[in-house]
Amino acid sequence: MAIPADLLNKMTLEEKIGQLTMASANQAVTGPVAPSDFSNSVREGRVGSLLNLWGREETQRAQRLAVEGSRLGIPLFVGADVIHGFETIHPIPLAEAAAFEPALWEETARDATAESAAAGVHLTFSPMIDIARDPRWGRIAEGAGEDPVVGSAFAAAKVRGFQGKGLAGMGTTAKHFVVYGAAAAGREYAETDVSQRTVAEIYLPPFRAAVEAGTTAIMPAFSTLAGIPMTAHRQLLVGVLREQWGFDGVVISDYNAITELMKHGVAADLADAAMLALRAGVDIDMMGFAYERGLPEALKRGTVTMAEIDAAVMRVLVLKDRLGLFDDPYRNGWTPLPSLAERRATARKAGARSLVLAQNRGDLLPLSPGIKRLAVIGPLADARAEMIGSWSAAGKGDDAVSPLTGLRAALPGVEITHVEGTGIASGEADFATAVAAARAADCVILCVGEAALMSGEAASRTSLDLPGRQGELVEAVSATGKPIIALLFCGRPVTIPSLVEKADALLICWFPGSEAGHAIADVLTGKVNPGGHLPVTWPRDLGQVPITYDARPTGRPKNPAEKYTSKYIDSPNSPQFAFGHGLSYSSFSVSDPRIDAGRTITVEADVTNESDREGTTTLFLFSHDPVASVSRPLLELKQFSSITLGPREKRTVRFELQRSDFAFPDEAMQMAVEPGEIEIHVGLSAARAQLRSGTFKLV
Ligand code: GLC
C-alpha cells in the first residue's frame, strides 16, 4: 500500500508533531517524564513511535491503538535497545569485536533480529559504534574498541545482520553520533573536545560505514563537541551526515536529549530547544516531549517553518513504509526464528570466539587430563546475571550458564570445589576457605573482575583496579603456590599487574553472554582453540590512559640512555597488552610482506601454523607514512583478516589497498594523498617486536 497519497496534507500540526514524538512504554524505565499512559497519546495521534516495549501481544495492542484507534491510522514503529542479543544474549560488543570476524558479527545480529521480530520490535537502537579510547568510560563495553577500521567493519556487519536484505529484518540506529567516547576524563555525559582532524580520522569513519551499509537511522550523542551539543550540531548532522554522505534516513534523538539542550545552556526554552534540534535535522524527539511542547511556539515565533516540520514527518513516514508497516502494520510471520538450540549454539560459538587468551605460562591451558581436583574460586565463579553484561534487552540472568556450571558439565570426572572468597565489590571476605580449597586442589580457576553494571551507560570509574577485595584474594590464593588460571570478567580494560604476575594463565572473558560457562569450558578444555585478539590497548596503569597503538611520533622518542625523551619515570611506556594481542594453543609465524605497488597496492604475507592442531588467528596490516605534511601515526591499521589454519598449514593472506586508502586530512583539512615512501607492517598484534615490515613508493 505504501504511504497513503496526500497523507501529509490531511495531518493536523498536532498529528505531524505526533509522528516526531517517541514515547517510552515502560514507566519503570522512564521515570518522571513518562506520560500517565501512552495509550491515549497513541490513540490521539500525539505519539508516532514507542520504545521499551516488546512482546507480541503488547506491541500488537499498541499498534491497534494507532492503526484502528487514531484518526488517520498511521502505524507505529517500536524501537528497543537490542545491542548484543535480545533473549539469547551474545558477548558484549567489545568482546565480540575481539573475534575480528565480520561474518560472526553479522550472524549474531541476525539471531537477535529474529528474536526481536518475534517480540514485535521493528527497530533497534544499535549498533553502538562509538570509538572508545578511555577505559574509565563505561560505554567502552558497548562498542568495538579503539580503532576506526575495526569500528567501521563492525558497523557495516551489524547493519547488514540486523537489517537483512531489503530490510527484511529490523531497522538500525547507528549511535551515538559522534565523539561520545572521548568524554572528558572518561566521565559519562561530560563534554568532548578533540581536533577536527581526530573527528575526521577516528570518530566519523564507523558512522560513514554504517550509512554506506544503509542504516535506517542515526542517534546523536548526549555530549557536546567543542561546546556544541551533538543534538543541535547542524554542521555535522546536516553538513556532513546528510549533505556530504547523502544520508536520507531518520535522526532519532537520544533520551530526552532535545529538552536537555536547555541544561547545556544553548536553549532558553523548549521552543528554542525544539528549533535547534529540528534545524540540525533531528526528526524524532525520544521521550523529551520537546517537540510536542516547543514546536508550536517555535512556529509562532517563525524560528521554524512548516516545511521543515513536513520534511521531518516525511522521513519518519518513509521509514515506516520501508519497515513495511503501512502494508502490514502487524507484520505477522515477519522473519523466520531459528530453534532455541540453534540460537544458543550461536551464542556459545560467539562466546568462545570472543575470549582472549592473554597469557599461558607453561602451556597450563588447555587443562591437562591429569587434573583431578579443581578449585573454582572468586565472586564471578558461579555468577549468571553478570555473564550477560549491560544492555541485555530481554535477556535473563537465570538463563545464563555460570563458569562453574559450564566447568562441571564439561568435566564430569573432576572433583570441583567452589568458594566465592569475597564479593565483587563488597568488603566481606573468607580468604581462609578459599586458600584451603586451593591447597586441596591440583589447579585453581580464579574468577575475578567487574560486575556487569560497572560498565555500560552511566558507569564511569575513576579506578580500573579489580573492585572490592579481589586483589587480596588473588594474593592469598597465589601464596599457595598452586597453578592458577585466571578468568577475568570485565566491560573494559582493567589494570591487573598483580594478576598478570601471579596467574599462570589469563583468559579475558569480558561478559560472554547467555552461554558463558559452556563457552569458557570449551576453551579451557581445548574443545575450542582460543583465537580472540584485543580490540583495545590494555594499560598497565590508569596513569597511561589514553593509550592507543596509533600514537603520533614525538620529537623525542623514548631512549633509555637519554633523560629528555618521552617517557614516565615510574612506568614503561608500553601497555600491559598491545592492541591485537591474543594467544592460541597453536603457534603461528608470519613472513615478511611482499608488496606490489601497482594501480592496486597488493600486500601478501604467509601465515604458518607451526603446531599440530588447527587454530585461528588474526593477521593485521598496518602502515606508517614516515614523512608527510602532517605527522602521521606510528601505526595505522588498514585491514585485518581472521584465518583458521590446519596443523602445519601455511597460507598466503592477500590484502588489496587503493591509493585512496592512504588519504588523510592535510593541513587545510582537505583529504590528500601524498606521494612518498610508505612503510608496511604485518603481524598478529600491534606489538612492534613481532611485526614484519616492508616499504613501497606511493605515487
Ligand atoms: C539511553 C542511551 C541510548 C539508548 C536510549 C534508549 O540513554 O544513551 O544508547 O538507545 O537511551 O534506551
XYZ file of C-alpha atoms and ligand atoms in Angstrom:
711
model
C 0.000 0.000 0.000
C 2.919 2.365 0.730
C 2.256 5.793 2.218
C -1.355 6.844 1.513
C -1.420 9.584 -1.102
C -1.801 13.069 0.280
C -1.466 11.813 3.871
C 0.728 14.727 4.907
C -1.815 17.299 3.772
C -4.509 15.637 5.835
C -2.439 15.824 9.016
C -3.016 18.491 11.631
C 0.014 20.171 13.215
C -0.540 18.075 16.343
C -0.589 14.862 14.293
C 2.569 15.922 12.430
C 4.359 16.591 15.717
C 2.999 13.262 16.957
C 4.980 11.483 14.240
C 8.074 13.271 15.555
C 7.433 12.106 19.119
C 8.645 8.796 20.580
C 7.377 7.779 23.995
C 8.574 5.107 26.368
C 6.063 2.418 27.149
C 7.837 1.275 30.265
C 7.302 3.759 33.067
C 9.720 1.846 35.304
C 12.443 2.870 32.923
C 11.335 6.370 32.121
C 10.739 7.990 35.457
C 9.173 11.438 35.842
C 8.842 12.410 32.181
C 6.702 9.366 31.401
C 3.122 10.137 30.327
C 0.470 8.633 32.553
C -0.262 6.099 29.846
C 0.967 6.075 26.265
C -2.335 4.595 25.022
C -4.145 7.922 24.955
C -1.232 9.645 23.261
C -1.122 6.967 20.555
C -4.885 6.953 20.054
C -4.877 10.739 19.732
C -2.005 10.631 17.219
C 0.342 12.525 19.560
C 2.924 9.695 19.601
C 4.208 8.033 16.445
C 6.674 5.505 17.896
C 7.403 3.713 21.157
C 10.476 2.375 22.924
C 10.939 -0.038 25.846
C 8.040 -2.179 24.663
C 8.198 -5.793 23.480
C 6.068 -8.909 23.386
C 3.762 -9.851 20.542
C 0.560 -9.133 22.458
C 1.773 -5.855 23.903
C 3.110 -4.477 20.641
C 0.057 -5.587 18.663
C -2.219 -3.894 21.199
C -0.256 -0.683 20.857
C -0.346 -0.973 17.069
C -4.130 -1.467 17.108
C -4.474 1.774 19.080
C -2.658 3.580 16.258
C -3.995 1.817 13.194
C -7.600 1.300 14.310
C -7.942 3.886 17.068
C -6.344 7.045 15.714
C -7.959 9.433 13.183
C -5.537 8.748 10.326
C -4.498 5.201 11.282
C -0.765 5.849 10.808
C 1.100 2.762 12.117
C 3.577 2.989 14.993
C 7.054 1.650 14.954
C 8.508 0.072 18.115
C 12.199 0.526 18.958
C 14.353 -1.253 21.536
C 17.994 -1.438 22.596
C 18.919 -4.755 21.053
C 22.676 -4.340 21.437
C 24.121 -7.837 21.792
C 21.193 -10.197 21.661
C 17.529 -9.983 22.585
C 16.584 -13.002 24.752
C 19.611 -15.127 23.896
C 22.427 -12.810 24.861
C 25.694 -12.698 22.938
C 29.052 -11.421 24.221
C 29.090 -7.677 24.847
C 30.169 -5.833 21.685
C 33.691 -5.126 22.971
C 34.066 -8.879 23.476
C 32.613 -9.804 20.104
C 34.931 -7.297 18.438
C 37.792 -9.468 19.749
C 36.830 -12.137 17.204
C 37.776 -9.752 14.350
C 35.257 -11.700 12.286
C 32.570 -9.684 10.420
C 30.728 -12.878 9.456
C 30.227 -13.699 13.142
C 29.165 -10.138 13.964
C 26.544 -10.384 11.233
C 25.378 -13.845 12.342
C 24.674 -12.853 15.925
C 22.837 -9.735 14.742
C 20.654 -11.935 12.534
C 19.739 -14.136 15.503
C 19.000 -11.094 17.640
C 16.735 -9.738 14.914
C 14.800 -12.991 14.653
C 14.100 -12.955 18.397
C 13.288 -9.235 18.413
C 10.903 -9.505 15.468
C 9.090 -12.374 17.176
C 8.545 -9.952 20.064
C 7.209 -7.211 17.796
C 10.255 -4.950 17.759
C 10.666 -3.087 14.449
C 13.920 -1.196 15.015
C 16.946 -1.465 17.247
C 18.875 1.442 18.748
C 22.026 -0.289 17.627
C 24.831 -0.731 16.531
C 26.623 1.399 19.059
C 29.778 2.334 17.143
C 31.445 4.965 19.274
C 35.201 4.661 19.106
C 36.396 4.491 22.734
C 39.965 5.082 23.910
C 39.412 5.747 27.613
C 38.518 2.681 29.719
C 37.224 4.896 32.508
C 34.188 5.475 30.261
C 31.720 2.680 30.944
C 30.255 2.602 27.449
C 33.541 1.309 26.015
C 31.809 -2.014 26.696
C 29.125 -1.334 24.099
C 31.281 -0.644 21.074
C 34.055 -2.215 19.014
C 37.037 -0.616 20.749
C 39.666 1.934 19.794
C 40.180 1.548 16.093
C 38.171 3.191 13.277
C 38.870 0.402 10.734
C 37.576 -2.244 13.155
C 34.711 0.065 14.161
C 33.765 0.570 10.523
C 33.779 -3.147 9.728
C 31.749 -3.803 12.894
C 29.235 -1.089 12.000
C 28.670 -2.408 8.483
C 28.411 -6.039 9.606
C 25.872 -5.203 12.309
C 23.733 -3.085 9.965
C 23.724 -5.938 7.443
C 22.947 -8.505 10.145
C 20.149 -6.596 11.854
C 18.506 -5.251 8.696
C 18.877 -8.264 6.445
C 18.356 -7.967 2.719
C 15.887 -5.239 1.739
C 15.083 -4.523 5.375
C 13.613 -7.978 5.866
C 14.954 -7.768 9.389
C 14.665 -4.708 11.608
C 15.741 -1.104 11.257
C 19.029 0.006 12.784
C 20.128 3.174 14.531
C 23.862 3.818 14.356
C 24.805 5.631 17.561
C 25.930 7.886 19.200
C 26.914 10.396 16.571
C 29.735 11.488 17.361
C 32.872 11.581 19.580
C 30.839 10.498 22.639
C 33.644 8.125 23.626
C 36.043 10.998 24.216
C 34.121 12.246 27.273
C 36.413 14.416 29.363
C 38.248 12.310 31.981
C 36.146 9.345 30.914
C 33.214 10.794 32.839
C 29.832 9.844 31.406
C 27.961 12.627 29.548
C 30.918 15.012 30.031
C 31.967 17.386 27.270
C 34.194 16.261 24.426
C 36.754 18.436 22.747
C 39.006 16.878 20.129
C 40.568 18.291 16.980
C 38.706 18.376 13.677
C 41.384 16.024 12.339
C 40.717 13.499 15.095
C 36.957 13.759 14.496
C 37.528 13.066 10.811
C 40.103 10.282 11.170
C 38.977 8.439 14.290
C 35.345 9.093 15.204
C 33.427 9.640 11.954
C 34.532 6.610 9.863
C 32.336 3.988 11.591
C 29.268 6.196 11.051
C 30.144 6.651 7.402
C 30.418 2.863 7.132
C 27.016 2.464 8.785
C 25.470 4.975 6.351
C 27.079 3.220 3.386
C 25.705 -0.083 4.709
C 22.257 1.508 4.696
C 21.492 2.168 8.343
C 17.912 3.417 8.645
C 18.593 5.848 11.495
C 21.282 7.754 13.347
C 21.229 8.802 17.005
C 23.210 11.880 18.072
C 25.205 11.683 21.280
C 24.162 13.341 24.531
C 27.511 15.121 24.640
C 28.828 18.387 23.305
C 31.704 18.623 20.853
C 33.784 21.773 21.368
C 30.813 23.391 23.078
C 28.120 22.391 20.576
C 25.645 19.720 21.723
C 25.521 16.918 19.157
C 21.701 17.115 19.240
C 21.987 20.607 17.786
C 25.150 20.120 15.710
C 23.907 21.313 12.327
C 27.330 21.269 10.702
C 27.859 17.560 11.401
C 24.257 16.313 11.334
C 23.234 18.246 8.205
C 26.518 19.358 6.631
C 28.365 16.056 6.881
C 25.768 13.345 7.532
C 23.073 14.459 5.101
C 24.777 16.722 2.580
C 28.214 15.143 2.265
C 27.333 11.497 2.899
C 23.781 11.606 1.451
C 22.128 10.037 4.495
C 18.368 10.166 3.896
C 17.178 8.193 6.891
C 15.814 9.356 10.214
C 17.716 11.032 13.043
C 16.347 9.962 16.426
C 17.428 11.998 19.443
C 18.774 10.260 22.470
C 16.548 10.003 25.505
C 15.218 13.474 26.466
C 18.275 14.971 24.730
C 16.370 17.786 22.966
C 14.964 19.068 26.237
C 18.460 18.825 27.708
C 19.669 21.489 25.260
C 18.435 23.909 27.914
C 20.705 22.310 30.514
C 23.550 22.507 28.004
C 22.979 26.232 28.051
C 22.239 26.711 24.363
C 18.425 26.994 24.537
C 16.470 29.466 26.638
C 13.257 27.461 26.496
C 11.617 24.456 24.854
C 10.740 26.393 21.703
C 14.423 27.245 21.309
C 15.461 23.673 22.014
C 12.946 22.307 19.525
C 14.087 24.808 16.885
C 17.780 23.964 17.343
C 17.187 20.226 17.090
C 14.816 20.422 14.129
C 17.197 22.730 12.238
C 20.007 20.256 12.966
C 17.962 17.584 11.238
C 16.752 15.697 14.300
C 13.485 14.099 13.202
C 12.281 12.210 16.286
C 12.236 13.500 19.851
C 12.813 10.469 22.074
C 10.957 10.827 25.333
C 11.522 14.522 25.827
C 8.212 15.945 24.512
C 10.224 18.992 23.490
C 8.700 18.898 20.008
C 5.199 18.473 21.405
C 5.673 21.354 23.843
C 8.054 23.574 21.871
C 7.430 23.354 18.131
C 4.027 25.145 18.081
C 5.648 28.134 19.841
C 8.704 27.957 17.555
C 6.323 28.052 14.560
C 4.576 31.095 16.032
C 7.935 32.805 16.559
C 8.875 31.988 12.978
C 12.072 30.228 14.068
C 10.962 27.047 12.299
C 8.832 26.613 9.191
C 6.074 24.173 8.419
C 8.229 22.954 5.522
C 10.944 21.932 7.973
C 8.386 20.060 10.076
C 6.909 18.425 6.969
C 10.357 17.266 5.819
C 10.959 15.556 9.154
C 7.493 13.980 9.148
C 8.025 12.637 5.638
C 11.313 10.999 6.665
C 9.504 9.250 9.512
C 6.656 8.107 7.240
C 9.188 6.807 4.704
C 10.942 4.846 7.473
C 7.639 3.265 8.482
C 6.973 2.422 4.858
C 10.449 0.899 4.451
C 9.723 -1.202 7.544
C 6.612 -2.468 5.731
C 4.284 -1.051 8.355
C 1.857 0.653 6.007
C 1.454 -2.619 4.096
C 1.329 -4.893 7.153
C 1.297 -2.980 10.443
C 1.139 -6.230 12.421
C 3.948 -7.795 10.397
C 2.760 -11.324 11.095
C 5.304 -14.076 10.489
C 7.820 -11.370 9.941
C 11.042 -13.281 9.981
C 11.920 -16.970 10.463
C 13.033 -17.840 14.005
C 15.775 -20.477 14.311
C 15.259 -23.019 17.114
C 16.359 -22.039 20.610
C 19.051 -24.736 20.433
C 20.422 -23.132 17.260
C 20.358 -19.669 18.827
C 22.090 -20.939 21.964
C 24.696 -22.678 19.792
C 25.424 -19.383 18.013
C 25.771 -17.648 21.373
C 28.129 -20.377 22.588
C 30.265 -20.111 19.456
C 30.378 -16.322 19.691
C 31.201 -16.570 23.392
C 34.190 -18.814 22.758
C 35.409 -16.750 19.782
C 35.395 -13.605 21.916
C 37.645 -14.926 24.680
C 41.213 -13.602 24.604
C 43.991 -15.821 25.933
C 46.309 -13.121 27.255
C 48.929 -15.391 28.826
C 49.533 -19.116 29.199
C 52.768 -19.766 31.064
C 53.987 -23.324 30.837
C 51.100 -24.075 28.494
C 48.941 -24.645 31.544
C 45.967 -24.449 29.173
C 44.238 -26.406 27.827
C 43.558 -28.226 31.095
C 45.607 -31.356 31.415
C 43.630 -34.604 31.611
C 45.727 -35.378 34.676
C 43.938 -32.727 36.696
C 41.525 -34.481 39.068
C 40.756 -31.731 41.597
C 39.871 -28.169 40.645
C 39.157 -25.253 42.985
C 36.908 -22.701 41.275
C 37.296 -19.573 43.345
C 36.063 -15.986 43.182
C 32.936 -13.820 43.153
C 32.218 -14.475 39.474
C 32.705 -18.243 39.599
C 29.020 -19.046 39.842
C 27.644 -15.712 38.607
C 24.921 -15.816 35.955
C 23.304 -12.382 35.679
C 26.782 -10.846 35.476
C 27.576 -13.003 32.452
C 25.122 -11.172 30.169
C 26.657 -7.760 30.758
C 24.935 -4.387 30.392
C 22.240 -3.568 27.819
C 20.943 -7.131 27.775
C 17.418 -6.321 26.452
C 15.022 -9.169 27.347
C 17.874 -11.433 28.397
C 17.574 -13.083 31.804
C 20.456 -13.872 34.120
C 18.661 -17.067 35.141
C 19.025 -18.293 31.553
C 22.786 -17.769 31.601
C 25.339 -20.521 32.272
C 27.843 -19.678 35.007
C 31.531 -20.599 34.678
C 31.084 -23.199 37.457
C 28.104 -24.823 35.741
C 29.968 -24.907 32.439
C 33.024 -26.495 34.023
C 31.008 -29.112 35.908
C 29.197 -30.062 32.698
C 32.456 -30.336 30.771
C 34.493 -32.160 33.451
C 32.248 -34.806 34.998
C 35.203 -36.823 36.213
C 36.908 -33.948 38.001
C 36.272 -33.073 41.641
C 35.352 -29.382 41.583
C 35.065 -27.296 44.760
C 33.631 -23.806 44.656
C 34.448 -20.943 47.027
C 33.457 -17.318 46.457
C 36.222 -15.982 48.699
C 34.895 -12.437 48.550
C 32.258 -10.351 46.831
C 32.772 -8.397 43.615
C 32.807 -5.060 45.410
C 31.876 -5.996 48.988
C 34.192 -5.811 51.943
C 33.368 -9.280 53.254
C 35.905 -11.963 52.572
C 36.647 -15.538 53.540
C 40.158 -15.949 52.241
C 40.863 -18.873 54.587
C 38.267 -21.095 52.944
C 39.487 -20.073 49.527
C 43.083 -20.848 50.465
C 42.120 -24.218 51.909
C 40.253 -25.105 48.702
C 43.248 -24.040 46.631
C 45.624 -26.107 48.732
C 43.442 -29.210 48.287
C 43.271 -28.838 44.507
C 45.619 -29.613 41.648
C 44.832 -26.306 39.979
C 42.859 -23.134 40.741
C 40.454 -21.384 38.399
C 40.186 -17.841 39.760
C 37.101 -15.963 38.545
C 37.508 -12.237 39.173
C 36.523 -8.927 37.664
C 33.758 -6.351 37.486
C 30.023 -6.601 37.935
C 28.058 -6.310 34.701
C 26.735 -2.851 35.512
C 30.135 -1.411 36.443
C 30.326 -0.707 32.714
C 27.687 0.400 30.246
C 25.779 3.687 30.477
C 26.336 5.967 33.476
C 29.087 3.633 34.735
C 32.376 5.538 34.516
C 35.082 4.564 37.014
C 37.988 6.589 38.392
C 39.884 3.375 39.081
C 40.468 0.461 36.723
C 41.579 -1.870 39.513
C 39.769 -5.056 40.455
C 36.916 -3.870 42.672
C 36.487 -4.690 46.352
C 38.971 -7.047 47.991
C 39.573 -9.204 44.917
C 43.194 -8.090 44.787
C 43.694 -9.585 48.244
C 42.004 -12.786 47.118
C 44.475 -13.046 44.237
C 47.384 -12.589 46.647
C 46.030 -15.114 49.157
C 45.358 -17.816 46.587
C 48.614 -17.303 44.723
C 50.534 -17.678 48.015
C 49.552 -21.360 47.995
C 51.818 -21.881 45.011
C 49.154 -23.763 43.116
C 48.857 -23.261 39.359
C 46.327 -20.510 38.666
C 44.110 -19.994 35.647
C 42.524 -16.533 35.935
C 39.213 -15.834 34.226
C 38.748 -12.059 34.004
C 35.221 -10.672 33.573
C 35.078 -7.006 32.600
C 33.405 -4.465 30.352
C 36.647 -2.528 29.813
C 40.396 -2.981 30.108
C 41.166 -3.192 33.853
C 44.566 -2.691 35.471
C 45.764 -6.070 36.753
C 49.544 -6.024 37.270
C 49.337 -8.435 40.198
C 47.027 -10.857 38.405
C 49.365 -10.831 35.401
C 52.272 -11.617 37.688
C 50.560 -14.283 39.815
C 48.346 -16.130 37.324
C 49.968 -18.700 35.084
C 47.171 -18.405 32.537
C 44.889 -15.432 31.971
C 41.733 -15.657 29.868
C 39.979 -12.331 29.276
C 36.302 -13.296 29.200
C 34.670 -9.862 29.165
C 30.947 -10.672 29.624
C 30.429 -13.666 27.310
C 26.622 -13.830 27.271
C 23.998 -16.489 27.959
C 26.307 -19.387 27.090
C 29.240 -18.050 29.131
C 30.009 -21.170 31.153
C 29.895 -23.533 28.194
C 31.962 -21.188 26.010
C 34.610 -20.831 28.714
C 34.697 -24.584 29.346
C 35.047 -25.210 25.599
C 38.214 -23.117 25.618
C 39.642 -24.339 28.950
C 39.246 -27.989 27.920
C 40.693 -27.351 24.472
C 37.497 -28.215 22.604
C 37.848 -24.726 21.143
C 41.261 -23.265 20.441
C 41.093 -19.592 21.544
C 41.512 -17.044 18.747
C 40.411 -13.713 20.219
C 42.556 -10.579 19.935
C 42.253 -7.335 21.921
C 40.256 -4.595 20.141
C 41.653 -2.141 22.704
C 45.122 -1.420 24.032
C 45.366 -2.712 27.611
C 47.010 -0.204 30.005
C 49.331 -1.214 32.828
C 48.139 1.696 34.870
C 45.361 4.273 34.712
C 48.092 6.870 34.549
C 48.865 5.810 30.976
C 45.297 6.499 29.735
C 44.594 7.323 26.967
C 46.995 4.802 25.454
C 46.442 3.522 21.917
C 48.545 1.780 19.308
C 48.218 4.659 16.822
C 50.014 7.430 18.729
C 51.743 10.029 16.577
C 55.550 10.283 16.760
C 57.222 12.647 19.199
C 60.288 14.735 18.503
C 61.936 12.975 21.461
C 61.099 9.299 21.208
C 61.908 7.270 24.289
C 65.605 6.465 24.624
C 66.670 4.837 27.904
C 70.096 6.404 27.507
C 68.660 9.882 27.327
C 66.916 11.777 30.094
C 64.994 14.240 27.961
C 62.901 11.783 25.978
C 59.212 10.850 26.016
C 58.714 8.532 28.983
C 57.414 8.139 32.536
C 59.784 7.979 35.469
C 57.551 5.381 37.166
C 56.305 3.135 34.382
C 57.261 1.740 30.995
C 55.562 3.457 28.035
C 54.366 0.100 26.728
C 50.905 -1.193 27.584
C 50.193 -4.349 29.586
C 48.976 -5.920 26.358
C 49.106 -4.426 22.858
C 46.131 -3.773 20.606
C 45.514 -7.071 18.801
C 47.208 -9.189 21.483
C 45.811 -12.691 21.816
C 47.385 -16.136 22.168
C 46.279 -19.532 20.911
C 47.041 -23.154 21.786
C 48.737 -23.150 18.397
C 51.706 -21.016 17.428
C 51.862 -19.045 14.223
C 54.627 -17.422 12.220
C 54.335 -14.589 9.725
C 56.580 -13.958 6.743
C 57.875 -10.598 5.578
C 55.252 -8.826 3.461
C 55.568 -8.980 -0.302
C 54.355 -5.679 -1.773
C 53.334 -4.981 -5.345
C 52.621 -1.270 -5.721
C 50.667 -1.185 -8.968
C 47.390 0.706 -9.508
C 46.167 -1.528 -6.713
C 48.701 -1.986 -3.946
C 48.730 -5.640 -3.005
C 50.374 -6.897 0.172
C 50.862 -10.629 0.668
C 52.206 -12.413 3.715
C 52.403 -16.089 4.571
C 50.989 -17.217 7.895
C 52.065 -20.653 9.085
C 50.526 -22.751 11.837
C 53.629 -24.173 13.478
C 51.630 -26.573 15.651
C 49.891 -29.897 15.284
C 46.420 -28.539 15.948
C 44.045 -26.376 13.987
C 43.990 -22.793 15.185
C 42.575 -19.352 14.441
C 44.432 -16.075 14.487
C 44.130 -12.589 13.017
C 46.659 -11.003 10.688
C 46.797 -7.202 10.917
C 48.055 -4.937 8.153
C 49.396 -1.606 9.397
C 51.039 1.239 7.516
C 53.124 4.250 8.502
C 53.909 7.354 6.458
C 57.278 8.466 7.827
C 57.261 11.882 6.134
C 54.073 13.824 5.336
C 52.717 17.352 5.584
C 51.013 16.300 8.809
C 52.691 13.981 11.324
C 51.180 10.549 10.770
C 50.505 7.865 13.439
C 53.336 5.410 14.076
C 50.956 2.654 13.039
C 47.639 2.890 11.182
C 45.542 -0.239 10.844
C 44.494 -0.598 7.219
C 42.951 -4.100 7.138
C 42.712 -7.287 9.168
C 41.934 -10.889 8.359
C 40.895 -13.653 10.746
C 42.150 -17.020 9.469
C 41.861 -20.618 10.591
C 44.783 -22.886 9.679
C 45.046 -26.651 9.915
C 48.027 -28.352 11.577
C 51.290 -27.145 9.972
C 49.289 -25.343 7.273
C 50.812 -22.291 5.558
C 48.552 -19.839 3.788
C 49.189 -16.635 1.884
C 46.978 -13.791 3.064
C 46.462 -11.123 0.415
C 45.379 -7.560 1.145
C 44.407 -5.136 -1.610
C 44.765 -1.406 -0.994
C 43.888 1.545 -3.150
C 45.830 4.785 -3.354
C 42.842 6.442 -1.643
C 43.415 4.222 1.397
C 46.406 6.447 2.179
C 44.454 9.695 2.120
C 44.413 11.821 5.249
C 43.191 15.322 6.160
C 46.039 17.682 5.255
C 46.877 20.934 7.000
C 43.780 22.555 5.460
C 41.661 19.540 6.468
C 41.295 18.521 2.809
C 41.694 14.774 2.151
C 45.075 14.404 0.439
C 47.252 11.541 -0.809
C 50.921 12.493 -0.675
C 53.411 10.512 -2.770
C 56.438 9.090 -0.976
C 57.717 6.041 0.828
C 55.176 4.149 2.884
C 56.074 1.521 5.479
C 54.001 -1.647 5.644
C 53.913 -3.739 8.839
C 52.138 -7.068 9.228
C 51.716 -9.133 12.360
C 49.396 -10.790 14.853
C 49.088 -7.658 17.008
C 50.389 -4.061 17.163
C 53.330 -5.144 19.348
C 56.293 -3.755 17.409
C 58.667 -6.624 18.195
C 56.662 -9.175 16.192
C 55.818 -7.010 13.187
C 57.312 -7.931 9.810
C 57.957 -4.906 7.626
C 58.467 -3.661 4.092
C 58.129 -0.411 2.167
C 56.804 0.806 -1.160
C 56.684 4.054 -3.102
C 53.255 5.611 -3.168
C 52.960 7.675 -6.358
C 19.941 5.764 26.507
C 21.165 5.596 25.643
C 20.858 5.192 24.232
C 19.601 4.348 24.208
C 18.440 5.226 24.631
C 17.121 4.436 24.696
O 20.091 6.822 27.402
O 22.089 6.682 25.598
O 22.002 4.463 23.773
O 19.373 3.859 22.900
O 18.667 5.846 25.889
O 17.203 3.474 25.710
